[in-house]
PDB file of C-alpha atoms in Angstrom:
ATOM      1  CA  UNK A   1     164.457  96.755 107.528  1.00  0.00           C
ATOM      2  CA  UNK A   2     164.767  95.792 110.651  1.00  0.00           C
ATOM      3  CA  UNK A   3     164.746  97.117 114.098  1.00  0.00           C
ATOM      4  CA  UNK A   4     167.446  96.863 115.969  1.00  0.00           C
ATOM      5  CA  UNK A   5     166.688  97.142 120.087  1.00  0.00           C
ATOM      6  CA  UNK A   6     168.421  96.092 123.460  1.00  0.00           C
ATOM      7  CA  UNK A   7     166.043  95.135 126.181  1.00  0.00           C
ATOM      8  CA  UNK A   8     166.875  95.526 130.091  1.00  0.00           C
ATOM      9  CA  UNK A   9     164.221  94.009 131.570  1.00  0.00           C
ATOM     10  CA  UNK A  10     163.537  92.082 135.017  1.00  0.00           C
ATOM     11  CA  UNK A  11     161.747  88.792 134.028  1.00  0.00           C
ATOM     12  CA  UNK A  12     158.941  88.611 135.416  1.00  0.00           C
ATOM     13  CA  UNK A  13     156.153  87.140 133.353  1.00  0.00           C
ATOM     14  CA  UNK A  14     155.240  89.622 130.932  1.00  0.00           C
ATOM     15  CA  UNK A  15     158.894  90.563 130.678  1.00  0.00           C
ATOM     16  CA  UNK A  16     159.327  86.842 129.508  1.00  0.00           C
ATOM     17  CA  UNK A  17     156.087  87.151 127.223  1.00  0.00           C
ATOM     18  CA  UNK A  18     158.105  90.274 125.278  1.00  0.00           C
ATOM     19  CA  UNK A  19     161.777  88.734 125.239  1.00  0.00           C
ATOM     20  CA  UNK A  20     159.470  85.562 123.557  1.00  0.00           C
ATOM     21  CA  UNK A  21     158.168  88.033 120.947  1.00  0.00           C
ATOM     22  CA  UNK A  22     161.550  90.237 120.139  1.00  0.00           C
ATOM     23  CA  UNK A  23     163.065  87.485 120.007  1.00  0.00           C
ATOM     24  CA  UNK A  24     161.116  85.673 117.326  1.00  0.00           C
ATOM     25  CA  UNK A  25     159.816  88.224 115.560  1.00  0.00           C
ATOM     26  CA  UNK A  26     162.057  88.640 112.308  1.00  0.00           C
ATOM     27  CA  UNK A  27     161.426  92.540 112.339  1.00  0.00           C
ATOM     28  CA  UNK A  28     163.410  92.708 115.182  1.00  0.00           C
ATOM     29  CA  UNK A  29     167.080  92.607 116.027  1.00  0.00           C
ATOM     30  CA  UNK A  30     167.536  92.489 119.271  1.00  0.00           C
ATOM     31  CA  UNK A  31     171.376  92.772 120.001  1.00  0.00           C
ATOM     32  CA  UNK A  32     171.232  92.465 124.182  1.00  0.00           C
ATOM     33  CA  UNK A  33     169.813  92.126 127.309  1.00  0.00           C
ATOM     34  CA  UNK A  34     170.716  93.574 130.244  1.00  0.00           C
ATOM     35  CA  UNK A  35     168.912  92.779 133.609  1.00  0.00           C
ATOM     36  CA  UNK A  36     167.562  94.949 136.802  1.00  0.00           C
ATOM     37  CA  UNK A  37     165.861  94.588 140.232  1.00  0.00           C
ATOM     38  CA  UNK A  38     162.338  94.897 140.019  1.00  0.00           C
ATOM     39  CA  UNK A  39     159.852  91.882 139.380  1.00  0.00           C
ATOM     40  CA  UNK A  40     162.085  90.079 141.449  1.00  0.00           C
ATOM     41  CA  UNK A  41     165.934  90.567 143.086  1.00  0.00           C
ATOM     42  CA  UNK A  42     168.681  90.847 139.780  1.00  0.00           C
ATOM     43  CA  UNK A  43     170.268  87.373 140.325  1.00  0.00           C
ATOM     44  CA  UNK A  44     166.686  85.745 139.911  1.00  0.00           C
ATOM     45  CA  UNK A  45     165.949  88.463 136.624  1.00  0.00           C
ATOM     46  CA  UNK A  46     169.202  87.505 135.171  1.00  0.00           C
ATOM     47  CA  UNK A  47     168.414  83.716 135.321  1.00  0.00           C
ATOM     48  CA  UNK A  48     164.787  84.101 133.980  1.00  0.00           C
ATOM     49  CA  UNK A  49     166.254  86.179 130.871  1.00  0.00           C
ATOM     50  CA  UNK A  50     168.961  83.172 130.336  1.00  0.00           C
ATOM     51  CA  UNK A  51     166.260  80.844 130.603  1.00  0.00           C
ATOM     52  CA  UNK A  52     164.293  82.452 128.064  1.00  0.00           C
ATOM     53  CA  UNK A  53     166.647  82.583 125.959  1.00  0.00           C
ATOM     54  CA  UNK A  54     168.218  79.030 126.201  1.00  0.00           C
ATOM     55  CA  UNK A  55     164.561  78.044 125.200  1.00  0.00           C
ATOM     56  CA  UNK A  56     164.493  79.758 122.358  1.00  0.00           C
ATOM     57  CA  UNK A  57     168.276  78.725 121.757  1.00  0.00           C
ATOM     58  CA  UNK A  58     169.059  82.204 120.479  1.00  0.00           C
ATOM     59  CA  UNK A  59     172.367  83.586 121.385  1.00  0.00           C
ATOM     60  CA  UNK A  60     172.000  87.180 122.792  1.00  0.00           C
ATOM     61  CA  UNK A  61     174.369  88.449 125.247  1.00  0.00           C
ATOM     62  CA  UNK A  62     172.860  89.148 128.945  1.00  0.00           C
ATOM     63  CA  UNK A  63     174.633  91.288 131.113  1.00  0.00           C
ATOM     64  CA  UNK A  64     173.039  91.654 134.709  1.00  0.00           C
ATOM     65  CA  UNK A  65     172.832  95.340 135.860  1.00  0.00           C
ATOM     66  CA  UNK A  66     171.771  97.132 139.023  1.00  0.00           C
ATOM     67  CA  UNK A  67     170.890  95.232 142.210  1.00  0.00           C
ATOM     68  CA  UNK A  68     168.915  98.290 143.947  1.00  0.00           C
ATOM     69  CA  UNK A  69     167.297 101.470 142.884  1.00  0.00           C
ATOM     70  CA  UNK A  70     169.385 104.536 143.028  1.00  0.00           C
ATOM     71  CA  UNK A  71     168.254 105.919 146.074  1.00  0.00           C
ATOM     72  CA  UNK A  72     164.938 104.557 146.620  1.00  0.00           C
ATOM     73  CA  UNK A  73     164.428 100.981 148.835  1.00  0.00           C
ATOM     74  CA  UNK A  74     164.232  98.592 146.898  1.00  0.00           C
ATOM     75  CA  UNK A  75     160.783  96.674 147.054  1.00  0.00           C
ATOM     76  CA  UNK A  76     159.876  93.777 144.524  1.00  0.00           C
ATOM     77  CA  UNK A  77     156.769  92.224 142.970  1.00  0.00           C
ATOM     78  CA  UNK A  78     156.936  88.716 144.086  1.00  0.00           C
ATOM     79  CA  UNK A  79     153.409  88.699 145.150  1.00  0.00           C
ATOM     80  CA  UNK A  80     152.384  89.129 141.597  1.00  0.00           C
ATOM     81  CA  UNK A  81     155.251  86.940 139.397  1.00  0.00           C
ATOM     82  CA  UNK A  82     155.938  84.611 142.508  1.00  0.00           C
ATOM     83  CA  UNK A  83     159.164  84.173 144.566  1.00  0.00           C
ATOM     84  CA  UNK A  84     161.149  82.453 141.437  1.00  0.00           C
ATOM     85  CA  UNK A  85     159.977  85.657 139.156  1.00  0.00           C
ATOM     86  CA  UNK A  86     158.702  82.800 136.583  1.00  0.00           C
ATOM     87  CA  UNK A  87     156.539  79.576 137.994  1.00  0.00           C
ATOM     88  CA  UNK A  88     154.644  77.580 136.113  1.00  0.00           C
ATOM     89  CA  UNK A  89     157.365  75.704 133.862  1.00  0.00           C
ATOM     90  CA  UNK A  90     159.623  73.543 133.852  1.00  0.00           C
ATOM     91  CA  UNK A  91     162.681  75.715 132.017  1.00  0.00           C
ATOM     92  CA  UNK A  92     166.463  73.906 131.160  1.00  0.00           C
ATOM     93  CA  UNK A  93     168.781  74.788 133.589  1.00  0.00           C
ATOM     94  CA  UNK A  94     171.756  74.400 131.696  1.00  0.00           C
ATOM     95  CA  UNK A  95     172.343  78.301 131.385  1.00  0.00           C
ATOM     96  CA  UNK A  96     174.868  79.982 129.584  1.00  0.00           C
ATOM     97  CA  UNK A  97     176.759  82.397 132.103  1.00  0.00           C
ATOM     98  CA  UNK A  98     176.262  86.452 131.828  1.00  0.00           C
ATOM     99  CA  UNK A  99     178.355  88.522 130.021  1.00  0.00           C
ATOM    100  CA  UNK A 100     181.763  89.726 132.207  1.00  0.00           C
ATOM    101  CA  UNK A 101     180.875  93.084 132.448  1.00  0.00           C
ATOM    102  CA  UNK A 102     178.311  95.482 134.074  1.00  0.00           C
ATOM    103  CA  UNK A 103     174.957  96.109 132.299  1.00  0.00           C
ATOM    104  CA  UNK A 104     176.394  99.409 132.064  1.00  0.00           C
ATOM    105  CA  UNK A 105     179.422  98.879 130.143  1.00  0.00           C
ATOM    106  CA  UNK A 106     177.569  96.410 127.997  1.00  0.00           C
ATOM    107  CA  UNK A 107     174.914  98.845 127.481  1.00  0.00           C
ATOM    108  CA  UNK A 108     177.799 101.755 126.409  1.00  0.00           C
ATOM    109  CA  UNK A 109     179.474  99.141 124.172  1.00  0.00           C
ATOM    110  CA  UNK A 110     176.778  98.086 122.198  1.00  0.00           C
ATOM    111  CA  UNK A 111     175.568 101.078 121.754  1.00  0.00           C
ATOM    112  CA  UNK A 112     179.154 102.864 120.582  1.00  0.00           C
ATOM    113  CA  UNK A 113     179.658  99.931 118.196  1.00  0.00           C
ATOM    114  CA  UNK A 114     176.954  99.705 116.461  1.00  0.00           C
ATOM    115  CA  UNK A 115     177.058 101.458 112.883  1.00  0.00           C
ATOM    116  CA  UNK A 116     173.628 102.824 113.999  1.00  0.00           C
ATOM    117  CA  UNK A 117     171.352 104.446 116.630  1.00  0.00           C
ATOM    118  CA  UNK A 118     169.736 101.520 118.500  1.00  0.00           C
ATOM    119  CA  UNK A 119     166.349 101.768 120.538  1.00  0.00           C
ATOM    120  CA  UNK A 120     166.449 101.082 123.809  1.00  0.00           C
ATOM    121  CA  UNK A 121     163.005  99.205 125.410  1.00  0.00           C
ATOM    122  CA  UNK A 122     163.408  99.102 129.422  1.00  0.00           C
ATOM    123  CA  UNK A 123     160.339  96.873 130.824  1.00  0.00           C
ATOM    124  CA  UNK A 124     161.983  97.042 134.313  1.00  0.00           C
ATOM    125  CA  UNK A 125     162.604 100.128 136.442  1.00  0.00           C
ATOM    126  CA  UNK A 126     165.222 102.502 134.377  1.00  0.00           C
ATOM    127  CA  UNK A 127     168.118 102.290 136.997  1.00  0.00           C
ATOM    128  CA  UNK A 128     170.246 100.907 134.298  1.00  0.00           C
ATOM    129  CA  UNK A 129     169.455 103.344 131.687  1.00  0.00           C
ATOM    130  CA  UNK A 130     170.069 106.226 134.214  1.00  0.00           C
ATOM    131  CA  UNK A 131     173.727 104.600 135.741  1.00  0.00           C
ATOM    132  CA  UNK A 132     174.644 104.527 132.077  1.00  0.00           C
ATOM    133  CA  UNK A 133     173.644 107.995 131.187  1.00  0.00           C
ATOM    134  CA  UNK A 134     175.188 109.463 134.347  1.00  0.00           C
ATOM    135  CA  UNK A 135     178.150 107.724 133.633  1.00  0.00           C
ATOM    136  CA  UNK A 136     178.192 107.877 129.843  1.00  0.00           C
ATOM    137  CA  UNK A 137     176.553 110.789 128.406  1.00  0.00           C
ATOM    138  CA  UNK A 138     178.294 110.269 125.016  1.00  0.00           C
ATOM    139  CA  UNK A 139     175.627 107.634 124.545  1.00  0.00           C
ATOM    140  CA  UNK A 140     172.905 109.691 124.327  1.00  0.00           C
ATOM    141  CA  UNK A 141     173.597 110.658 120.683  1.00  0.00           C
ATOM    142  CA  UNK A 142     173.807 107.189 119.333  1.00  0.00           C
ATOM    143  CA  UNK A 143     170.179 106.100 120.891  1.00  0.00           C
ATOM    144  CA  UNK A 144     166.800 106.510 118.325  1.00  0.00           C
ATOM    145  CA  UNK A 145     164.615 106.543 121.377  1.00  0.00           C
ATOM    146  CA  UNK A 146     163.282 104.659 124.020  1.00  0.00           C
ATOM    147  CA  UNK A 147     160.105 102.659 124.098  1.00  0.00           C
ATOM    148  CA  UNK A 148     159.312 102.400 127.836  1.00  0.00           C
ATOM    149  CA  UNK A 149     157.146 100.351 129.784  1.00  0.00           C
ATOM    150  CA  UNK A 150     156.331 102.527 132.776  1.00  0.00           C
ATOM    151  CA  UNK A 151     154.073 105.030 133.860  1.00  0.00           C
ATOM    152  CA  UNK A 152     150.447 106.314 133.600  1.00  0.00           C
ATOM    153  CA  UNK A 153     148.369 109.587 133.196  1.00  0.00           C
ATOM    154  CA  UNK A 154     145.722 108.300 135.677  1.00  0.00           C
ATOM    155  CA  UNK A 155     145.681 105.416 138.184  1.00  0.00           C
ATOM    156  CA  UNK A 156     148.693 103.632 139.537  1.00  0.00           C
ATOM    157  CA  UNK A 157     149.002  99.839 140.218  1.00  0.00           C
ATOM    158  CA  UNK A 158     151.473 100.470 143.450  1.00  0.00           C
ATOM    159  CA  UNK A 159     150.328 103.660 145.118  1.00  0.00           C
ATOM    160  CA  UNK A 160     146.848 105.265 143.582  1.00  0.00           C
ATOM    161  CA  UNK A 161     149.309 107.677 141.764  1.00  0.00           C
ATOM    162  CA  UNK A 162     152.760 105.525 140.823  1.00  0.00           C
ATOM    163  CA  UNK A 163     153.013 102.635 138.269  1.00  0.00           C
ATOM    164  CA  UNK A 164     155.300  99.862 139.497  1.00  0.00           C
ATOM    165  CA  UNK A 165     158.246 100.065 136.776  1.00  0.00           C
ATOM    166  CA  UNK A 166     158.775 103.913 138.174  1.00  0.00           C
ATOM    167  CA  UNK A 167     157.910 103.602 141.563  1.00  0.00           C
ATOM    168  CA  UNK A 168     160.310 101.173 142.079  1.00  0.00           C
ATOM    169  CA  UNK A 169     162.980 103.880 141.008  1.00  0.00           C
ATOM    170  CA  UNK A 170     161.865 107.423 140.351  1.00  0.00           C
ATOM    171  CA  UNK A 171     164.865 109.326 140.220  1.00  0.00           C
ATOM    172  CA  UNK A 172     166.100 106.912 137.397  1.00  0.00           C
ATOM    173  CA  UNK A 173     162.904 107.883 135.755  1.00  0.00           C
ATOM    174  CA  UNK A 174     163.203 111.465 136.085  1.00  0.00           C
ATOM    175  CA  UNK A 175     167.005 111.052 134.485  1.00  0.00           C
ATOM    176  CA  UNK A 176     165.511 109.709 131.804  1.00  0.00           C
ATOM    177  CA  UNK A 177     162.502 112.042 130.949  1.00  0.00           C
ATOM    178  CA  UNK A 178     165.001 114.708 131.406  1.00  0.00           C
ATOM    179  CA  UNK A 179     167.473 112.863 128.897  1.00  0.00           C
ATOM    180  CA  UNK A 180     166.252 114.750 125.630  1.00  0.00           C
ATOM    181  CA  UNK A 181     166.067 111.498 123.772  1.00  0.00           C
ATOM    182  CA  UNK A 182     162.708 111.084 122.419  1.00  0.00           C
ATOM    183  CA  UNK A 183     160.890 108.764 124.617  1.00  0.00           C
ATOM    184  CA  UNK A 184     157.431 106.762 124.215  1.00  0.00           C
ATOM    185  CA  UNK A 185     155.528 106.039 127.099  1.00  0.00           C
ATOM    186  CA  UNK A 186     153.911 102.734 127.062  1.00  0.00           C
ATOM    187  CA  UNK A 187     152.278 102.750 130.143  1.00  0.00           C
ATOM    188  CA  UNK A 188     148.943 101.818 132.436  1.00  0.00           C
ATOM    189  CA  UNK A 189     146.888 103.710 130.450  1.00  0.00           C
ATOM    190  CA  UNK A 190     147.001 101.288 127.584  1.00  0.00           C
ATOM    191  CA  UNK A 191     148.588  97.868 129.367  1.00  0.00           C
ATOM    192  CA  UNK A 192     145.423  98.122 131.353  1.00  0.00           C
ATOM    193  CA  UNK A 193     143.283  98.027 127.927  1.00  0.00           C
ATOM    194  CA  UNK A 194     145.248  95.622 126.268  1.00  0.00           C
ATOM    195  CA  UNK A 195     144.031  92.467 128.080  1.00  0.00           C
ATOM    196  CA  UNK A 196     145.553  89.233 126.818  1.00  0.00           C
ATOM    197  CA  UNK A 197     141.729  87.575 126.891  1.00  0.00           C
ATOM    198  CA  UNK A 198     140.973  84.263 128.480  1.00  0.00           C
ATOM    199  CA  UNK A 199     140.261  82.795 125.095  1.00  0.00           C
ATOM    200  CA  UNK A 200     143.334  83.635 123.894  1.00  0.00           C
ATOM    201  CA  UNK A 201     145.228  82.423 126.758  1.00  0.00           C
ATOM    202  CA  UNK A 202     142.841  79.056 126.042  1.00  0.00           C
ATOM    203  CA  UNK A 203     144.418  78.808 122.609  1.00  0.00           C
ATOM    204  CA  UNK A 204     148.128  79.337 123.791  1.00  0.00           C
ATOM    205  CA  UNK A 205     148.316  76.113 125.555  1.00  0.00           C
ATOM    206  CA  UNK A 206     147.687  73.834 122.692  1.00  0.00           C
ATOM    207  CA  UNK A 207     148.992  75.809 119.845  1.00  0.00           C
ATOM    208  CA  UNK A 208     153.025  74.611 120.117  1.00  0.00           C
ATOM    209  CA  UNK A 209     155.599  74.536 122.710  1.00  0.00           C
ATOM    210  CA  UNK A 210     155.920  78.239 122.767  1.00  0.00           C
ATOM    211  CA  UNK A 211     152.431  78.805 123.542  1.00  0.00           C
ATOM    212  CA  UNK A 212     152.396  76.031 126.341  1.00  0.00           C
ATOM    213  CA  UNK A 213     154.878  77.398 127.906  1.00  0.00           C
ATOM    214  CA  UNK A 214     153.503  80.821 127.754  1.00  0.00           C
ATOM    215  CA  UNK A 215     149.997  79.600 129.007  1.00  0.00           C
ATOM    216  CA  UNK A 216     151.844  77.655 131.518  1.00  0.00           C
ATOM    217  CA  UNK A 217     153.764  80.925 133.045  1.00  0.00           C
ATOM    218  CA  UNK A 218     150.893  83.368 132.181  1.00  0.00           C
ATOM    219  CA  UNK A 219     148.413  81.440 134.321  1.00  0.00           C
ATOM    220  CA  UNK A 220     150.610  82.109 137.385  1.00  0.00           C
ATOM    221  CA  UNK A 221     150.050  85.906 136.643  1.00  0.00           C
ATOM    222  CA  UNK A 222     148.500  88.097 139.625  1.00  0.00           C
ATOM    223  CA  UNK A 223     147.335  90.535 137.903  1.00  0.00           C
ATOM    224  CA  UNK A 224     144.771  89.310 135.988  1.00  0.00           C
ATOM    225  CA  UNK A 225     140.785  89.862 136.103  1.00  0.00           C
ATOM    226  CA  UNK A 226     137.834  88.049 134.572  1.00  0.00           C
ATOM    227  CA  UNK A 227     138.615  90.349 131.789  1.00  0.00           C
ATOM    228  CA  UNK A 228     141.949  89.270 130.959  1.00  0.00           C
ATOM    229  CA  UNK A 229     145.952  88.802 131.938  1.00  0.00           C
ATOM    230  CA  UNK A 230     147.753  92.309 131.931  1.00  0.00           C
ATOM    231  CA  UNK A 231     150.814  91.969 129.377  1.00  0.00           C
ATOM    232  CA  UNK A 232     152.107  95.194 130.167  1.00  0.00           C
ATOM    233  CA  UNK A 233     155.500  94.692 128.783  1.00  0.00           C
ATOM    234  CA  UNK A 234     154.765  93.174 125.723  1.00  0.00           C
ATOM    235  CA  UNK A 235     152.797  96.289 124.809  1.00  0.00           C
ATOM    236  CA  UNK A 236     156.156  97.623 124.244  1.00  0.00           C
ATOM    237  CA  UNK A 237     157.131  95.323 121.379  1.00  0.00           C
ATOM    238  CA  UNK A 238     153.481  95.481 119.695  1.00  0.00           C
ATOM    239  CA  UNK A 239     153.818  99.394 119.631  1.00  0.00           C
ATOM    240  CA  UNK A 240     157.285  98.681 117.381  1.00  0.00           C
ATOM    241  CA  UNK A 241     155.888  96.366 115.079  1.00  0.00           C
ATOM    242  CA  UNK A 242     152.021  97.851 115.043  1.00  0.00           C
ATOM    243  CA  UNK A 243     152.236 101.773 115.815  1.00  0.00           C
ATOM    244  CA  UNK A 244     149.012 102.287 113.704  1.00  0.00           C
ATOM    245  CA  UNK A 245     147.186 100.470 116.180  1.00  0.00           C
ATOM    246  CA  UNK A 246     148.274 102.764 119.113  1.00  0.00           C
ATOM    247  CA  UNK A 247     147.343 106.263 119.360  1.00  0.00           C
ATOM    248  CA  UNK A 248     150.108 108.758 121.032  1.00  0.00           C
ATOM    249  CA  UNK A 249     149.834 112.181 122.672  1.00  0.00           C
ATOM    250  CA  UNK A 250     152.799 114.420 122.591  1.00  0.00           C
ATOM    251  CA  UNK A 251     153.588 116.122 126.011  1.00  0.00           C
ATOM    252  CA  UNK A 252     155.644 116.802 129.121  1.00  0.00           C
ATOM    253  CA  UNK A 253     156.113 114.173 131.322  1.00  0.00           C
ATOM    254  CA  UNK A 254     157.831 114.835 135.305  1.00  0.00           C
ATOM    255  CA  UNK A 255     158.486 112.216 137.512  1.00  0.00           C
ATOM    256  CA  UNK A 256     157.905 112.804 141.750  1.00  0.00           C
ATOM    257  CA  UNK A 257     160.599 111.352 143.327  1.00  0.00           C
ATOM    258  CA  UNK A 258     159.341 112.032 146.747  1.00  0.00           C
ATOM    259  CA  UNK A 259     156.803 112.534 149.196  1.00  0.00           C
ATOM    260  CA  UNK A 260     153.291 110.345 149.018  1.00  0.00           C
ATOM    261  CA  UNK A 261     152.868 110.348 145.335  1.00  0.00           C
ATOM    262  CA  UNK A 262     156.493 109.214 144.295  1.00  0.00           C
ATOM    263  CA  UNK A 263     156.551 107.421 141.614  1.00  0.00           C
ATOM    264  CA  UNK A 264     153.994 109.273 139.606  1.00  0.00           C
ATOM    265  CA  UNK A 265     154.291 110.521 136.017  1.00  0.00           C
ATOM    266  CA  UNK A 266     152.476 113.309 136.190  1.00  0.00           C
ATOM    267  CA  UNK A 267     151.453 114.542 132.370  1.00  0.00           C
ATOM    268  CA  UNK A 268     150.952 118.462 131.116  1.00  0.00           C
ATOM    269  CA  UNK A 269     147.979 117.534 129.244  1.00  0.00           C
ATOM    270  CA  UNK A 270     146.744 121.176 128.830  1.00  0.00           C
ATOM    271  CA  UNK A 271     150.847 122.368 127.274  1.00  0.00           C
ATOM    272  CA  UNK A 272     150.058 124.755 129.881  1.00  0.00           C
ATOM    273  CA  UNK A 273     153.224 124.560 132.332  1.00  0.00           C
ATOM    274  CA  UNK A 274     156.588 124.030 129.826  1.00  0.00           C
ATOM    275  CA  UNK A 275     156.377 126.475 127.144  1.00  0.00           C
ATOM    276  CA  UNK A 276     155.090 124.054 124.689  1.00  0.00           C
ATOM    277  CA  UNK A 277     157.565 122.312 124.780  1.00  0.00           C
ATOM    278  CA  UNK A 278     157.232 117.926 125.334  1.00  0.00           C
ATOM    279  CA  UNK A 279     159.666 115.027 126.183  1.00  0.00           C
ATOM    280  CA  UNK A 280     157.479 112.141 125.271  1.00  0.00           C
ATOM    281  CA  UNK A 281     154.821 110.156 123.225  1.00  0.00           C
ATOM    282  CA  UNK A 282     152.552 108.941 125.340  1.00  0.00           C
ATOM    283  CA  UNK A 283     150.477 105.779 124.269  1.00  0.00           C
ATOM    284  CA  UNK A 284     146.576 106.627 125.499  1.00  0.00           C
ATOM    285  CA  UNK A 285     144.395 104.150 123.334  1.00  0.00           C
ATOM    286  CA  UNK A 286     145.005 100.739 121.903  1.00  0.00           C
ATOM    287  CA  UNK A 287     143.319  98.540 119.471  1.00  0.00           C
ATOM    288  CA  UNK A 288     142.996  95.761 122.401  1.00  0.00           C
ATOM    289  CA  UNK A 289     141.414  93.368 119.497  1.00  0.00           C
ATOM    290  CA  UNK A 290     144.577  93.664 117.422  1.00  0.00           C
ATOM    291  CA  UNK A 291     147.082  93.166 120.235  1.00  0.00           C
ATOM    292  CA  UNK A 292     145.343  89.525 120.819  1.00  0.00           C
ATOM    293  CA  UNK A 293     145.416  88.699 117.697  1.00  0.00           C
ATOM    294  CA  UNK A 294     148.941  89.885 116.988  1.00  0.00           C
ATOM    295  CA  UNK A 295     149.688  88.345 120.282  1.00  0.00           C
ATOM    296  CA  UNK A 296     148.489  84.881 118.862  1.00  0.00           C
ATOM    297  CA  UNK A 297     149.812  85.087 115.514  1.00  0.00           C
ATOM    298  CA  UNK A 298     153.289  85.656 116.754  1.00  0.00           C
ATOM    299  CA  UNK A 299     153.320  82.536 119.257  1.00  0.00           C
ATOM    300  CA  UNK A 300     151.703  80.416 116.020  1.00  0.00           C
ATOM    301  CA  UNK A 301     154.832  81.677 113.497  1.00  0.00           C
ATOM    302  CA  UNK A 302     157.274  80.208 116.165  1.00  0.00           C
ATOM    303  CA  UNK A 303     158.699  77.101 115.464  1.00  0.00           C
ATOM    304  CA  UNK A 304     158.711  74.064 117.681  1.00  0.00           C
TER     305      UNK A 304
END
């Protein structure tokens, strides 16, 4: 069986690291793409998807999708995936155009068409996922869940308190969480465990093209330490393939949309403020060693 998922991401590096593995990975059917603001502005997002794609030659749809946050200013991440969103390679640049439609409409027909519920896996803010709701609530019935980078139960990487993928658009967030569709929260406090090592990013680079290109774009990460590259959004697609090796707590998750700790996802750890009751699964602890080797096994399988 397989799994059948639409991604709207905003390439960015580790969004391009997870559109490498769902695409690839035969467990996955990944039917579209739609495209945000976030890593960098949605024109730049849409074009690192396509080229991703045209690498691969794989023919998914990409519809490009929200240009700003709801409300929010928009403010990017450049200083982390650079101004292009992707440096480092070399990628064709004879790109098949986007899809004719909104990621909005493209999200709603997908989802209506297909003969069952799809999971959705934002890596980017959720402004998409919110527009769609908001404008197509009919939707909501026909989703399994959503897997969702964003988030964290401790520190932030953009304010002490607010993980980028939600800070950059909290009140799509908190139409999300509020969305009843069961949601897991892949967030900091696992991406942050789950360091892609420097020996494995060593082996990427002479394992096949896939893995040169990936070393090539992954070197020109910013957030990295001596401990390791960050692949936040690729955590995503490892907790679909590999849930054993990612443990989940059940609770209630609310998103601040204003005031100096927008942005944060603050988590009712004790069940102590919403009856019992909870609106997501929150990944807490990873098996880092499995999600490198995973991680290298999957670039390996790919075919030059």
């Amino acid at each position: 069986m397989t799994i059948k998922i639409i991604m709207d991401t905003d390439p960015g590096i580790d969004d391009a690291a997870a559109l490498t593995m769902a695409l690839n990975d035969p467990a996955i059917d990944l039917k579209l793409v739609t495209t945000v603001a976030g890593n960098v502005t949605v024109d730049k997002t849409t074009k690192n998807a396509q080229k991703i794609l045209r690498f691969f030659n794989k023919d998914v749809p990409v519809a490009a999708g929200a240009k700003q946050p709801l409300i929010k200013e928009f403010e990017d991440a450049a200083r982390i995936h650079g101004e292009s969103g992707m440096p480092g390679y070399d990628f064709p640049e004879d790109l098949p155009k986007p899809l004719d439609k909104t990621a909005v409409e493209a999200l709603h027909d997908e989802i209506m068409s297909s003969d069952e519920p799809i999971t959705l896996v934002p890596t980017g803010s959720y402004t998409n996922i919110a527009l769609l709701f908001n404008e197509y609530p009919e939707v909501k019935d026909h989703i399994e869940r959503i897997v969702a980078m964003g988030g964290s139960l401790g520190m932030g990487n953009m304010t002490s308190a607010a993980e980028f993928n939600v800070f950059t658009d909290p009140d799509a967030a908190k139409i999300v969480y509020q969305s009843g569709i069961p949601i897991v929260m892949v967030g900091l406090d696992i991406t942050m465990q789950a360091l892609l090592t420097p020996e494995s990013l060593a082996k990427l680079e002479h394992m096949n093209k896939t893995g040169k290109m990936l070393h090539d774009i992954i070197s020109n990460d910013g957030d990295n330490s001596e401990a390791g590259i960050a692949m936040h959004d690729v955590n995503t697609i490892f907790y679909l393939l590999h849930p054993e090796s990612i443990t989940t707590e059940s609770m209630w998750i609310d998103v601040i949309t204003d005031g100096p700790a927008i942005g944060e996802t603050v988590g009712d750890i004790r069940g102590a403020y919403h009856e019992g009751r909870t609106n997501a699964d929150v990944c807490v602890v990873i098996d880092s060693a499995a999600f490198n080797k995973w991680f290298l096994e999957e670039v390996a399988a790919i075919s030059d």
